[in-house]
Coordinates of C-alpha atoms and ligand atoms in Angstrom, one line a residue:
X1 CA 19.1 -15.4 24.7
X2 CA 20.4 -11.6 23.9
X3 CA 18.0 -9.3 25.4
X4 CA 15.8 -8.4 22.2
X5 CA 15.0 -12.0 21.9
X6 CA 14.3 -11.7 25.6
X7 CA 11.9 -8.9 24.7
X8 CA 10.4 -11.0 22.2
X9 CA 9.8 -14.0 24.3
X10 CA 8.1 -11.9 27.0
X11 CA 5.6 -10.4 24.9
X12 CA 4.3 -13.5 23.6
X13 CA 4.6 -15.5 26.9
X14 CA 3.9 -12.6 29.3
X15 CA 6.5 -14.5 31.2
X16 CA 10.5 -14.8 32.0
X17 CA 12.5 -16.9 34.4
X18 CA 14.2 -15.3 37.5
X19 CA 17.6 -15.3 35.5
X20 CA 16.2 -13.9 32.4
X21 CA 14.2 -10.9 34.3
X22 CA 17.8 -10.6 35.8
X23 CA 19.6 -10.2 32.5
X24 CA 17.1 -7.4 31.1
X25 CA 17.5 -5.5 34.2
X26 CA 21.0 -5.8 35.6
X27 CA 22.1 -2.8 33.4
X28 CA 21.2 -0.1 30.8
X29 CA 20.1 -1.6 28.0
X30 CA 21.8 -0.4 24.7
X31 CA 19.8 2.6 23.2
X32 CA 18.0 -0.3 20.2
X33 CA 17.0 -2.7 22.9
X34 CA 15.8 0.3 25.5
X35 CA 13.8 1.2 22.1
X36 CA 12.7 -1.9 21.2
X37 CA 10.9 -2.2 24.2
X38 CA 9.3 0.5 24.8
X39 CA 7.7 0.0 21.3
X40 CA 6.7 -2.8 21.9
X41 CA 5.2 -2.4 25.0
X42 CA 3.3 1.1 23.6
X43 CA 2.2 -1.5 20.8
X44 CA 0.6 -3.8 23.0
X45 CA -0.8 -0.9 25.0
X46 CA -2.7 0.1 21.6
X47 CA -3.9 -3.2 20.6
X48 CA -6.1 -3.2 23.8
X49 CA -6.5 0.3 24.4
X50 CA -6.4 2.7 21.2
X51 CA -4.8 6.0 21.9
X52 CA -7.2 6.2 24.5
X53 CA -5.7 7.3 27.8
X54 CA -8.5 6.6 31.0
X55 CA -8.7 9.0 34.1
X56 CA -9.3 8.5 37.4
X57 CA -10.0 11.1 40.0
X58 CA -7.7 11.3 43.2
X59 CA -9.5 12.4 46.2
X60 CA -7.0 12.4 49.1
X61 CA -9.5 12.0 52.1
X62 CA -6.9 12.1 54.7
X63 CA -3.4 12.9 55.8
X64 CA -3.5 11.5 59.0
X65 CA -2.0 8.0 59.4
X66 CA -0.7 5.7 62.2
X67 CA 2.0 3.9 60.2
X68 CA 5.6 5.1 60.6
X69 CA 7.0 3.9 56.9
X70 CA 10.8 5.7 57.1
X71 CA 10.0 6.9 53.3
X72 CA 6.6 8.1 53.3
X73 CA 6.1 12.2 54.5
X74 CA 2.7 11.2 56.2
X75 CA 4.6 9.2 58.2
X76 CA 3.2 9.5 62.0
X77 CA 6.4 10.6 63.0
X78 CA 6.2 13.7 61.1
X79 CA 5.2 16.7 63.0
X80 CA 6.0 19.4 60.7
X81 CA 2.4 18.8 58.8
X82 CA -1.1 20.3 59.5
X83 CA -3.3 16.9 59.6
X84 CA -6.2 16.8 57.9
X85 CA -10.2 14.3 57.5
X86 CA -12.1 15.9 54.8
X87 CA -15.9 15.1 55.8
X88 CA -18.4 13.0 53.5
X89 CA -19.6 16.4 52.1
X90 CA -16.7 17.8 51.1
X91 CA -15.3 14.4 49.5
X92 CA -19.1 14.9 47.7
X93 CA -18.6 18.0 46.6
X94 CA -15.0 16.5 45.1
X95 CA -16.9 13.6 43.1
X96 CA -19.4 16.3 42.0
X97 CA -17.2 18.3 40.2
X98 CA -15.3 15.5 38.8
X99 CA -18.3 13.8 37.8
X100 CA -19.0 17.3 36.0
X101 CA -15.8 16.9 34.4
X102 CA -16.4 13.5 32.8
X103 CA -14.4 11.0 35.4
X104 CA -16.6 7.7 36.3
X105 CA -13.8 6.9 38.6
X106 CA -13.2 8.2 42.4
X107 CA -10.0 7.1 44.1
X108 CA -10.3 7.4 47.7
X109 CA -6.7 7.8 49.2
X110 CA -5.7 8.0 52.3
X111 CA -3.4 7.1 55.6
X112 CA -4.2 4.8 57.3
X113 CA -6.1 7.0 59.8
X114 CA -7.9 5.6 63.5
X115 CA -10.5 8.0 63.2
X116 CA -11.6 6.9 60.4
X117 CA -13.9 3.6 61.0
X118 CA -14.9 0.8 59.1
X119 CA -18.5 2.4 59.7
X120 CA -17.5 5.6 57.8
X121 CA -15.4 4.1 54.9
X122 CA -18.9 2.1 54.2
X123 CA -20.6 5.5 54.8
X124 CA -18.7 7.5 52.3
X125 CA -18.8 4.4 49.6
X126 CA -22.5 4.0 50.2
X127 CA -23.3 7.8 49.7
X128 CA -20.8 7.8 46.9
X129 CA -22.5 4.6 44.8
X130 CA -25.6 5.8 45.3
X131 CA -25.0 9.5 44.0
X132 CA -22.8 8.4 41.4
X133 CA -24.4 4.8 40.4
X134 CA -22.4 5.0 36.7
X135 CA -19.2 5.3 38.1
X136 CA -16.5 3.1 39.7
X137 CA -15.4 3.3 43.7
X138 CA -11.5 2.7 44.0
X139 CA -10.2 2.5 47.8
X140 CA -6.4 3.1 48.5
X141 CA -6.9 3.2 52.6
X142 CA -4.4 0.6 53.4
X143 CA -4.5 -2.4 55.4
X144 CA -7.3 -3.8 56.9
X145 CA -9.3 -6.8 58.6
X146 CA -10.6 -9.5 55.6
X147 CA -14.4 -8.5 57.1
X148 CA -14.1 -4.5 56.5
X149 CA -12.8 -5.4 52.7
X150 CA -15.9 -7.5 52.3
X151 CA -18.0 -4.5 54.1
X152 CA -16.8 -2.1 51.3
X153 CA -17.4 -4.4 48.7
X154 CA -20.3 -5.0 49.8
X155 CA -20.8 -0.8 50.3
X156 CA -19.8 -0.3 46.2
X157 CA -16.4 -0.6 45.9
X158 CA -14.8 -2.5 43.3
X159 CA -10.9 -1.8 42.9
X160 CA -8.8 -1.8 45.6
X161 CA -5.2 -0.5 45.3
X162 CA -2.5 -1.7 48.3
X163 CA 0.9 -1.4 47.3
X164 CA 3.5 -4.3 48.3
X165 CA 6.1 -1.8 48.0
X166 CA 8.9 -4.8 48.3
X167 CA 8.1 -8.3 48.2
X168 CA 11.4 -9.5 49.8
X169 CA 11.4 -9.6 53.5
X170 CA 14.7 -8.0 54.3
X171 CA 13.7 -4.8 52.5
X172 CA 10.5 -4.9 53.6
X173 CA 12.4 -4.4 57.0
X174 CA 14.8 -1.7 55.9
X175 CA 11.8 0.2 54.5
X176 CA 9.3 0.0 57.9
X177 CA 9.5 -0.3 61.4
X178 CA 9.0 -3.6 63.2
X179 CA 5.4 -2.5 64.3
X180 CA 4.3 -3.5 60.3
X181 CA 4.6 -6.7 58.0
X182 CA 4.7 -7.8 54.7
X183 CA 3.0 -11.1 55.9
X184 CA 0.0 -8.6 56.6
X185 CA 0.5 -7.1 53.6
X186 CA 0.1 -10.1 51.6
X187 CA -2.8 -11.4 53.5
X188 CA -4.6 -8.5 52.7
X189 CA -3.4 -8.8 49.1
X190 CA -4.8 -12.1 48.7
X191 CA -8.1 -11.3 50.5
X192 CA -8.6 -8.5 48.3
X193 CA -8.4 -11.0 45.3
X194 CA -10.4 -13.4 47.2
X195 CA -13.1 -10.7 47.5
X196 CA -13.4 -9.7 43.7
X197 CA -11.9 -6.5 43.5
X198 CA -9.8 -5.4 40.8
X199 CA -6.6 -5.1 42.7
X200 CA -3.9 -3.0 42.3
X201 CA -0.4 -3.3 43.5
X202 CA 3.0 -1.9 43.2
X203 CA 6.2 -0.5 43.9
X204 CA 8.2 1.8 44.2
X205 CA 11.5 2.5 41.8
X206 CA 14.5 2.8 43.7
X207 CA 13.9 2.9 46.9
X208 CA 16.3 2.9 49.5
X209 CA 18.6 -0.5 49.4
X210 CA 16.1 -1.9 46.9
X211 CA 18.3 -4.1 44.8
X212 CA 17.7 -5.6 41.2
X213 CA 17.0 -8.7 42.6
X214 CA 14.6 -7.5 45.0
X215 CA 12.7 -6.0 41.6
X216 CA 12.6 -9.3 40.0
X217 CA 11.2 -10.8 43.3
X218 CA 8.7 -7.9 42.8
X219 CA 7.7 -9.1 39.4
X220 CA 7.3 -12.9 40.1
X221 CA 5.2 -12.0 43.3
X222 CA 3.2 -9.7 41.1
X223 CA 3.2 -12.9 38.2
X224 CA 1.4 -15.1 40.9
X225 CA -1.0 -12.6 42.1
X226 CA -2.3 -11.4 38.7
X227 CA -3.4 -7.9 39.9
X228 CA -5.9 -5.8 37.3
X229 CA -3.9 -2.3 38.2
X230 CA 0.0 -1.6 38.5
X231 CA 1.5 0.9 39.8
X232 CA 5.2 1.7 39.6
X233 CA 6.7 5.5 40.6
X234 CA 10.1 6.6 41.1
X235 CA 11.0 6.8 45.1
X236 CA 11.5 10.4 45.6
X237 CA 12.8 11.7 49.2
X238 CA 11.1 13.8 51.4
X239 CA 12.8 15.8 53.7
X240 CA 10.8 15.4 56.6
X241 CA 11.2 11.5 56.9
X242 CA 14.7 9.3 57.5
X243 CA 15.2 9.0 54.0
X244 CA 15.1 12.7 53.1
X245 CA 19.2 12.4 52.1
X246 CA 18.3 9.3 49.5
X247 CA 18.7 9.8 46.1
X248 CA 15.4 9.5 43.7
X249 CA 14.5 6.5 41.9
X250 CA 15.7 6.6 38.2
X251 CA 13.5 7.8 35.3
X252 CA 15.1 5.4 32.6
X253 CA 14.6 2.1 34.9
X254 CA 10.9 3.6 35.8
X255 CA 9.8 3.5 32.2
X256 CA 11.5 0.1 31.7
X257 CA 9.6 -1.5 34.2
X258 CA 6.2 -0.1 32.9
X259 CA 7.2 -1.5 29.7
X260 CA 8.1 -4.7 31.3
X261 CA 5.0 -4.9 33.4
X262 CA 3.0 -3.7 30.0
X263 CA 4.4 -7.0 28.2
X264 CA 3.6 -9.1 31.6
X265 CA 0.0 -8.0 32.1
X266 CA -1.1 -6.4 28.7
X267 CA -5.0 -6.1 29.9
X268 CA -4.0 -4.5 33.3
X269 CA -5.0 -0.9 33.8
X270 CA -1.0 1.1 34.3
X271 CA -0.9 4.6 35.3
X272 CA 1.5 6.9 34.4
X273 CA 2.0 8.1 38.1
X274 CA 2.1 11.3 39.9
X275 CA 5.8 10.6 40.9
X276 CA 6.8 9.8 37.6
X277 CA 5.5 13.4 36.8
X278 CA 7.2 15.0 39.8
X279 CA 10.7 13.8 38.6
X280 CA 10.4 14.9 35.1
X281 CA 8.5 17.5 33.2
X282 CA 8.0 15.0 30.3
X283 CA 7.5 11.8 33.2
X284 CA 3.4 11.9 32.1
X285 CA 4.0 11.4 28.7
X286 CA 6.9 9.5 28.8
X287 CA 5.2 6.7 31.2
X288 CA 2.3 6.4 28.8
X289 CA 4.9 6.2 25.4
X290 CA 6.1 2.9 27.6
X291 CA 3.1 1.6 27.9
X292 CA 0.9 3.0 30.5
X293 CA -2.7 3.3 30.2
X294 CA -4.3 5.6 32.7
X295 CA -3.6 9.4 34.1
X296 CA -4.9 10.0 38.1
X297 CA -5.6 14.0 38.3
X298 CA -6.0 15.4 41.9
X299 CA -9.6 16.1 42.3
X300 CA -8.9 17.0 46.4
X301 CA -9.8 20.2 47.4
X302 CA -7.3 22.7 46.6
X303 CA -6.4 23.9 50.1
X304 CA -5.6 20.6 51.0
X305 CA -3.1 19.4 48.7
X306 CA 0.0 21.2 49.5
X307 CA -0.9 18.6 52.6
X308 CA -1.0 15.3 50.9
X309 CA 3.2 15.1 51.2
X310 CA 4.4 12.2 50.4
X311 CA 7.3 13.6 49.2
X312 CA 9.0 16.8 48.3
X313 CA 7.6 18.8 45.4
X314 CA 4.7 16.6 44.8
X315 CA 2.7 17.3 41.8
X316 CA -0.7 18.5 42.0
X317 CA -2.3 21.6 40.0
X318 CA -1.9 22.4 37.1
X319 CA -1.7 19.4 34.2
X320 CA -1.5 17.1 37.3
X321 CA -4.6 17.9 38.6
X322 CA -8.9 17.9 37.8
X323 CA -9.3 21.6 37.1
X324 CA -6.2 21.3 34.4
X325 CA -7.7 18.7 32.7
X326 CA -8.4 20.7 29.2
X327 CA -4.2 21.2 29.8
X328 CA -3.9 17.7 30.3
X329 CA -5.9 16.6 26.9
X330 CA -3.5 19.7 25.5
X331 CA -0.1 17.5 26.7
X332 CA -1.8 14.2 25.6
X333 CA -2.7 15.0 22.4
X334 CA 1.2 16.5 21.1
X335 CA 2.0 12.1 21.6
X336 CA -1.6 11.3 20.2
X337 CA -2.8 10.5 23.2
X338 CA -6.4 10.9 24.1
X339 CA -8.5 11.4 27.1
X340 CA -11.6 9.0 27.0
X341 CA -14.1 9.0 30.3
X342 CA -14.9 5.7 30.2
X343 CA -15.4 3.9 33.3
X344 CA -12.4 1.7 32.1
X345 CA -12.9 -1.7 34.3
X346 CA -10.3 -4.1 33.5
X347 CA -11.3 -7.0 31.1
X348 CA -9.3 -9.5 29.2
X349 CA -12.4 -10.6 27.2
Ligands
5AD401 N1 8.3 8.5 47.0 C1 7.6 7.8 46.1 N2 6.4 7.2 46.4 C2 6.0 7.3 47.6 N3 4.9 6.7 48.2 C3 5.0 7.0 49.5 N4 6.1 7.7 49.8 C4 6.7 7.9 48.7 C5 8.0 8.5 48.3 N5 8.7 9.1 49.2 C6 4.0 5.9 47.5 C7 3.9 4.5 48.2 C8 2.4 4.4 48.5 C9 1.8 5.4 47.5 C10 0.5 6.0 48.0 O1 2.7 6.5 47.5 O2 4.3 3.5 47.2 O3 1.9 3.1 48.2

């Protein structure tokens, strides 16, 4: 099959062989195909979801993280950054003014901090749910025991977003040090299913020694697991971490995944990420052209931000962020695009 037919047969099946993943991804695809499927990927995106682009609202809870991963600035190893909890009030206050501003979803991000207790995560969801009882609890805290995912279930949370980050063990390897594994990783993946939580997984585009055929691996893991959210971002280097000399991930082979992905899982909910808009001005709008679905502003408190480095130059005011949301529904609106505050739950009825 040339790749256009490939195209074709992924849209209707949702589904390609090893080889045939291989064959769309190996190289550039000629400017047509490139075209072809992005269009139809964006047409697929409409089907289920209008023009309607959903929010969420990032709240970056803490910046302090025991994990060592040789890509991430947060990385324990990094001394050059000011560590920071924010308290159950303050991440109150954050919901409270996005609430204001029309999200009915609150992303709770964070390293994977000691401090911070099974205990409190239930705290924080508990206050959260009952303040908020209209709008959706996503947790992005990392890896943890099959009992504390069923506490914060049980607490109000119902999405969950962990990241494989590479599904092939050798990476895996090259990417963190031995005190980590993608055997945990998957565990917690599958519990997180297990539990009922919309999960949300992901990887990052080109990141060091990541190989197409570690991609492809990437997509038939992410076939069998059937998460409800995606995410994919360029890698981007940050200077305080081993990798700070890597080269960034690729724009044209970010938006072809999210294309790909869109064809693979056309109910999931895909955001056009924060990376993706830290490697290029148009990255927003360009991710949701390929068939993204959902924008994340920064709803954190402002001081903090500059501290919530994962990698150099990371977005966060302006368009990118909760208080630049009228600037946001500006952007969105030159490609037709609109903001809609629905809760946005993923369904495939
Ligand atoms: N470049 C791009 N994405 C990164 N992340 C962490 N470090 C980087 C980086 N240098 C991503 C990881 C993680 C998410 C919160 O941020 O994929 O899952």
């Amino acid at each position: 099959m040339n790749c256009h037919e490939l195209i074709d047969k992924l849209e209707k099946t949702h589904s390609l062989d090893e080889a045939e993943y291989l064959q769309l991804l190996s190289n550039d695809l000629p400017s047509y195909d490139a075209e072809y499927l992005r269009q139809r990927a964006r047409l697929v995106t409409d089907r289920y979801f209008g023009r309607n682009v959903r929010i969420r609202g990032l709240i970056e809870i803490t910046n302090v993280c025991q994990n060592d991963c040789y890509y991430c600035g947060l990385r324990h190893s990094n001394q050059n950054l000011k560590r920071y909890t924010l308290s159950n009030e303050q991440i109150l206050e954050c919901c409270r003014y996005g609430h204001e501003s029309g999200f009915r979803t609150f992303v709770l991000q964070g390293g994977e901090n000691p401090a911070l207790t099974i205990e409190k995560v239930e705290e924080i969801v508990k206050l959260i749910h009952y303040e908020f009882p209209d709008s959706a609890i996503t947790l992005s805290l990392g890896e943890w025991s099959d009992e504390a995912y069923e506490i914060f279930k049980n607490a109000g949370a119902t999405r969950y977003l962990l990241r494989q980050e590479t599904i092939t063990l050798e990476h895996y390897g090259r990417l963190h040090p031995d005190s980590m594994s993608l055997e945990n990783r998957i565990r917690c993946l599958k519990t997180l299913k297990r539990l009922g939580y919309q999960t949300g997984t992901g990887i990052m585009i080109g990141s060091p020694f990541q190989t197409v055929e570690n991609i492809v691996s990437d997509l038939i893991f992410m076939a069998e697991l059937q998460p409800e959210m995606i995410g994919i971002g360029p890698f981007l280097p940050h200077n305080d971490t081993p990798f700070g000399k890597f080269e960034a991930g690729k724009l044209v082979l970010t938006l072809k995944l999210i294309s790909i992905l869109r064809l693979m899982f056309p109910y999931a909910n895909i955001p056009s990420t924060t990376a993706l808009a830290t490697l290029n001005p148009q990255g927003r709008i360009l991710g949701l052209q390929a068939g993204a679905n959902v924008v994340m502003p920064n709803l954190t408190i402002e001081n903090y931000r500059k501290q919530y480095s994962l990698y150099n130059n990371k977005a966060a005011f302006g368009v990118e962020s909760a208080e630049g949301l009228d600037l946001l529904k500006q952007e969105l609106a030159t490609a037709d695009l609109y903001v809609t505050t629905e809760k946005g739950d993923f369904s495939n009825v």
